[in-house]
Amino acid sequence: MILPVTAYGHPTLRKKAEDIDQNYENLDQLIGNMFETMHYANGIGLAAPQVNLPIRLFLIDATPYENDIPEAKDFKKVFINAEIVDKRGEELNMEEGCLSIPGIHEEVTRPGEIHIKYYDENWTFHDEKYSGMIARIIQHEYDHIEGILFPDRLSTLRKTLIRGKLKDIAYGKVDPGYKMLYPKLKKKTAK
Ligand code: NI
């Protein structure tokens, strides 16, 4: 099932998400729906707050990039209760987009290497280090479960330049081609 994606300005995107445990109901179904939603919207990462759930869950499918980036080969993973325990390496600029912020792509500066601990969809614990493109994608998705969005990481000037576009997204004045939950869209009175 394709789920609606929370748009910029939605309060769930700003919550620090909570850990879940193995009793979380219908987790397999949720993960399946999130992959389906992400693929439908042509995303490579999706975090639970983007489907209006403030829980520490995100998933990544980098395989569309496998021809260009070797480490993207077979990289399709689920991250539960993730904690980035260390970020290091050279600060790198890379262009990012976000399914919650359609139509905006900006260069974001982030450290090049990360050390992350998390559980996968089978509740197997992982302790891993990543660099390059994968470290970039993980940091973007990890920000989502911390209530952070990529415009927060831009310079004041860039933020000012995209302010109008961000407002348009919040008010539902965009059509990304997938269903969104717009925080400022006026509710229709009759259903
Ligand atoms: Ni995003």
mmCIF file of C-alpha atoms and ligand atoms in Angstrom:
data_model
loop_
_atom_site.group_PDB
_atom_site.id
_atom_site.type_symbol
_atom_site.label_atom_id
_atom_site.label_comp_id
_atom_site.label_asym_id
_atom_site.label_seq_id
_atom_site.Cartn_x
_atom_site.Cartn_y
_atom_site.Cartn_z
ATOM 1 C CA MET A 1 0.000 0.000 0.000
ATOM 2 C CA ILE A 2 1.326 3.403 -0.939
ATOM 3 C CA LEU A 3 1.264 5.776 2.028
ATOM 4 C CA PRO A 4 0.949 9.577 1.897
ATOM 5 C CA VAL A 5 4.232 11.399 2.541
ATOM 6 C CA THR A 6 4.366 14.185 5.136
ATOM 7 C CA ALA A 7 5.256 17.480 3.488
ATOM 8 C CA TYR A 8 7.664 20.141 4.749
ATOM 9 C CA GLY A 9 6.068 21.931 7.696
ATOM 10 C CA HIS A 10 4.305 18.823 9.010
ATOM 11 C CA PRO A 11 4.804 18.561 12.803
ATOM 12 C CA THR A 12 5.704 14.835 12.722
ATOM 13 C CA LEU A 13 8.812 15.697 10.674
ATOM 14 C CA ARG A 14 10.017 17.810 13.613
ATOM 15 C CA LYS A 15 9.672 15.248 16.405
ATOM 16 C CA LYS A 16 12.626 13.360 17.800
ATOM 17 C CA ALA A 17 11.477 9.836 16.974
ATOM 18 C CA GLU A 18 11.174 7.095 19.602
ATOM 19 C CA ASP A 19 12.720 3.616 19.691
ATOM 20 C CA ILE A 20 10.432 0.672 18.999
ATOM 21 C CA ASP A 21 10.576 -2.891 20.345
ATOM 22 C CA GLN A 22 9.915 -6.306 18.829
ATOM 23 C CA ASN A 23 6.243 -6.109 19.805
ATOM 24 C CA TYR A 24 5.606 -3.141 17.511
ATOM 25 C CA GLU A 25 2.450 -4.097 15.654
ATOM 26 C CA ASN A 26 2.489 -4.939 11.948
ATOM 27 C CA LEU A 27 6.125 -3.907 11.513
ATOM 28 C CA ASP A 28 6.684 -6.176 8.477
ATOM 29 C CA GLN A 29 3.643 -4.688 6.800
ATOM 30 C CA LEU A 30 4.802 -1.144 7.585
ATOM 31 C CA ILE A 31 8.270 -1.833 6.166
ATOM 32 C CA GLY A 32 6.695 -3.310 3.024
ATOM 33 C CA ASN A 33 4.451 -0.279 2.629
ATOM 34 C CA MET A 34 7.358 2.097 3.146
ATOM 35 C CA PHE A 35 9.450 0.365 0.444
ATOM 36 C CA GLU A 36 6.458 0.467 -1.889
ATOM 37 C CA THR A 37 5.875 4.171 -1.177
ATOM 38 C CA MET A 38 9.560 5.011 -1.646
ATOM 39 C CA HIS A 39 9.858 3.127 -4.926
ATOM 40 C CA TYR A 40 6.640 4.681 -6.239
ATOM 41 C CA ALA A 41 8.015 8.150 -5.465
ATOM 42 C CA ASN A 42 11.447 7.279 -6.938
ATOM 43 C CA GLY A 43 13.202 7.826 -3.620
ATOM 44 C CA ILE A 44 16.317 6.029 -2.374
ATOM 45 C CA GLY A 45 15.559 6.534 1.314
ATOM 46 C CA LEU A 46 12.465 6.953 3.462
ATOM 47 C CA ALA A 47 12.079 7.494 7.206
ATOM 48 C CA ALA A 48 9.018 6.680 9.323
ATOM 49 C CA PRO A 49 8.289 10.361 10.188
ATOM 50 C CA GLN A 50 7.745 10.824 6.437
ATOM 51 C CA VAL A 51 4.783 8.460 6.686
ATOM 52 C CA ASN A 52 3.590 10.285 9.807
ATOM 53 C CA LEU A 53 5.051 7.872 12.382
ATOM 54 C CA PRO A 54 7.527 9.346 14.910
ATOM 55 C CA ILE A 55 9.498 6.092 15.358
ATOM 56 C CA ARG A 56 13.184 5.289 14.816
ATOM 57 C CA LEU A 57 12.834 3.409 11.544
ATOM 58 C CA PHE A 58 14.192 4.240 8.112
ATOM 59 C CA LEU A 59 15.015 2.300 4.996
ATOM 60 C CA ILE A 60 17.343 2.735 2.075
ATOM 61 C CA ASP A 61 17.457 1.197 -1.389
ATOM 62 C CA ALA A 62 20.533 2.543 -3.174
ATOM 63 C CA THR A 63 20.452 -0.108 -5.920
ATOM 64 C CA PRO A 64 19.267 2.366 -8.619
ATOM 65 C CA TYR A 65 22.781 3.874 -8.313
ATOM 66 C CA GLU A 66 24.686 0.589 -8.556
ATOM 67 C CA ASN A 67 25.967 1.281 -12.064
ATOM 68 C CA ASP A 68 27.612 4.538 -10.922
ATOM 69 C CA ILE A 69 28.568 3.723 -7.338
ATOM 70 C CA PRO A 70 30.031 0.292 -6.505
ATOM 71 C CA GLU A 71 28.947 0.330 -2.830
ATOM 72 C CA ALA A 72 25.299 0.827 -3.880
ATOM 73 C CA LYS A 73 25.215 -2.708 -5.315
ATOM 74 C CA ASP A 74 22.666 -4.782 -3.360
ATOM 75 C CA PHE A 75 22.398 -1.992 -0.782
ATOM 76 C CA LYS A 76 18.800 -2.389 0.353
ATOM 77 C CA LYS A 77 18.545 -2.144 4.122
ATOM 78 C CA VAL A 78 16.204 -1.421 7.012
ATOM 79 C CA PHE A 79 17.502 0.538 10.018
ATOM 80 C CA ILE A 80 15.644 0.194 13.342
ATOM 81 C CA ASN A 81 16.566 2.110 16.538
ATOM 82 C CA ALA A 82 19.676 3.415 14.800
ATOM 83 C CA GLU A 83 22.284 5.434 16.655
ATOM 84 C CA ILE A 84 25.125 7.179 14.849
ATOM 85 C CA VAL A 85 27.900 6.882 17.427
ATOM 86 C CA ASP A 86 30.588 8.726 15.476
ATOM 87 C CA LYS A 87 30.936 10.996 12.456
ATOM 88 C CA ARG A 88 34.356 11.824 11.080
ATOM 89 C CA GLY A 89 36.359 12.418 7.960
ATOM 90 C CA GLU A 90 36.471 15.267 5.512
ATOM 91 C CA GLU A 91 33.390 17.493 5.249
ATOM 92 C CA LEU A 92 31.883 16.927 1.810
ATOM 93 C CA ASN A 93 29.340 18.833 -0.275
ATOM 94 C CA MET A 94 26.744 16.787 -2.104
ATOM 95 C CA GLU A 95 23.397 17.636 -3.626
ATOM 96 C CA GLU A 96 20.410 16.278 -1.715
ATOM 97 C CA GLY A 97 16.695 16.085 -2.225
ATOM 98 C CA CYS A 98 13.897 14.732 -0.049
ATOM 99 C CA LEU A 99 10.489 13.208 -0.758
ATOM 100 C CA SER A 100 9.029 15.544 1.902
ATOM 101 C CA ILE A 101 10.514 18.565 0.095
ATOM 102 C CA PRO A 102 9.726 17.921 -3.580
ATOM 103 C CA GLY A 103 11.338 20.063 -6.261
ATOM 104 C CA ILE A 104 14.191 21.399 -4.111
ATOM 105 C CA HIS A 105 17.753 20.142 -4.456
ATOM 106 C CA GLU A 106 20.583 21.787 -2.564
ATOM 107 C CA GLU A 107 24.207 21.075 -1.756
ATOM 108 C CA VAL A 108 24.545 19.957 1.858
ATOM 109 C CA THR A 109 27.807 19.702 3.805
ATOM 110 C CA ARG A 110 28.267 16.560 5.896
ATOM 111 C CA PRO A 111 31.145 14.498 7.313
ATOM 112 C CA GLY A 112 32.400 11.769 4.985
ATOM 113 C CA GLU A 113 32.402 8.807 7.387
ATOM 114 C CA ILE A 114 29.988 7.432 9.971
ATOM 115 C CA HIS A 115 29.842 4.674 12.568
ATOM 116 C CA ILE A 116 26.293 3.408 13.155
ATOM 117 C CA LYS A 117 24.609 0.801 15.350
ATOM 118 C CA TYR A 118 21.131 -0.473 14.484
ATOM 119 C CA TYR A 119 18.820 -3.459 14.163
ATOM 120 C CA ASP A 120 17.581 -4.779 10.841
ATOM 121 C CA GLU A 121 14.058 -6.039 10.038
ATOM 122 C CA ASN A 122 14.930 -9.445 11.602
ATOM 123 C CA TRP A 123 16.100 -7.722 14.809
ATOM 124 C CA THR A 124 19.695 -8.663 14.080
ATOM 125 C CA PHE A 125 22.073 -6.111 15.595
ATOM 126 C CA HIS A 126 24.633 -4.398 13.335
ATOM 127 C CA ASP A 127 27.662 -2.269 14.152
ATOM 128 C CA GLU A 128 28.993 -0.816 10.888
ATOM 129 C CA LYS A 129 31.069 1.944 9.357
ATOM 130 C CA TYR A 130 30.240 3.653 6.078
ATOM 131 C CA SER A 131 31.747 6.298 3.839
ATOM 132 C CA GLY A 132 30.938 7.911 0.510
ATOM 133 C CA MET A 133 27.449 7.916 -0.961
ATOM 134 C CA ILE A 134 26.045 5.407 1.561
ATOM 135 C CA ALA A 135 27.258 7.490 4.532
ATOM 136 C CA ARG A 136 25.560 10.469 2.910
ATOM 137 C CA ILE A 137 22.194 8.746 2.454
ATOM 138 C CA ILE A 138 22.266 7.296 5.986
ATOM 139 C CA GLN A 139 22.978 10.729 7.494
ATOM 140 C CA HIS A 140 20.057 12.265 5.599
ATOM 141 C CA GLU A 141 17.651 9.540 6.781
ATOM 142 C CA TYR A 142 19.072 9.592 10.300
ATOM 143 C CA ASP A 143 18.377 13.325 10.455
ATOM 144 C CA HIS A 144 14.698 12.514 9.818
ATOM 145 C CA ILE A 145 14.434 10.413 12.973
ATOM 146 C CA GLU A 146 16.086 13.287 14.888
ATOM 147 C CA GLY A 147 13.545 15.798 13.557
ATOM 148 C CA ILE A 148 16.075 17.490 11.262
ATOM 149 C CA LEU A 149 15.502 18.334 7.569
ATOM 150 C CA PHE A 150 18.190 19.174 5.029
ATOM 151 C CA PRO A 151 17.250 22.892 4.720
ATOM 152 C CA ASP A 152 18.270 23.197 8.407
ATOM 153 C CA ARG A 153 21.822 22.459 7.295
ATOM 154 C CA LEU A 154 21.980 25.163 4.615
ATOM 155 C CA SER A 155 23.530 28.602 4.910
ATOM 156 C CA THR A 156 21.258 31.473 5.934
ATOM 157 C CA LEU A 157 21.474 32.785 2.380
ATOM 158 C CA ARG A 158 20.404 29.518 0.743
ATOM 159 C CA LYS A 159 17.609 29.133 3.300
ATOM 160 C CA THR A 160 16.354 32.602 2.464
ATOM 161 C CA LEU A 161 16.440 31.837 -1.253
ATOM 162 C CA ILE A 162 14.257 28.724 -0.924
ATOM 163 C CA ARG A 163 11.892 30.091 1.728
ATOM 164 C CA GLY A 164 9.111 30.778 -0.778
ATOM 165 C CA LYS A 165 9.356 27.299 -2.292
ATOM 166 C CA LEU A 166 9.234 25.693 1.154
ATOM 167 C CA LYS A 167 6.105 27.673 1.950
ATOM 168 C CA ASP A 168 4.490 26.509 -1.294
ATOM 169 C CA ILE A 169 5.163 22.886 -0.317
ATOM 170 C CA ALA A 170 3.633 23.335 3.147
ATOM 171 C CA TYR A 171 0.534 24.894 1.575
ATOM 172 C CA GLY A 172 0.153 22.109 -0.982
ATOM 173 C CA LYS A 173 0.960 24.248 -4.016
ATOM 174 C CA VAL A 174 3.125 21.537 -5.574
ATOM 175 C CA ASP A 175 2.360 18.321 -7.399
ATOM 176 C CA PRO A 176 5.160 15.800 -6.864
ATOM 177 C CA GLY A 177 3.199 12.940 -8.481
ATOM 178 C CA TYR A 178 2.636 11.112 -5.184
ATOM 179 C CA LYS A 179 0.198 11.720 -2.358
ATOM 180 C CA MET A 180 1.325 14.072 0.400
ATOM 181 C CA LEU A 181 0.050 15.283 3.760
ATOM 182 C CA TYR A 182 0.263 19.062 3.526
ATOM 183 C CA PRO A 183 0.223 20.749 6.951
ATOM 184 C CA LYS A 184 -1.192 24.076 5.793
ATOM 185 C CA LEU A 185 -3.657 22.862 3.188
ATOM 186 C CA LYS A 186 -7.168 24.022 4.076
ATOM 187 C CA LYS A 187 -9.364 21.066 4.923
ATOM 188 C CA LYS A 188 -12.429 20.657 2.764
ATOM 189 C CA THR A 189 -15.542 21.049 4.884
ATOM 190 C CA ALA A 190 -17.604 18.369 3.135
ATOM 191 C CA LYS A 191 -16.329 14.886 2.433
HETATM 192 NI NI NI B 1 14.430 13.103 3.244
#
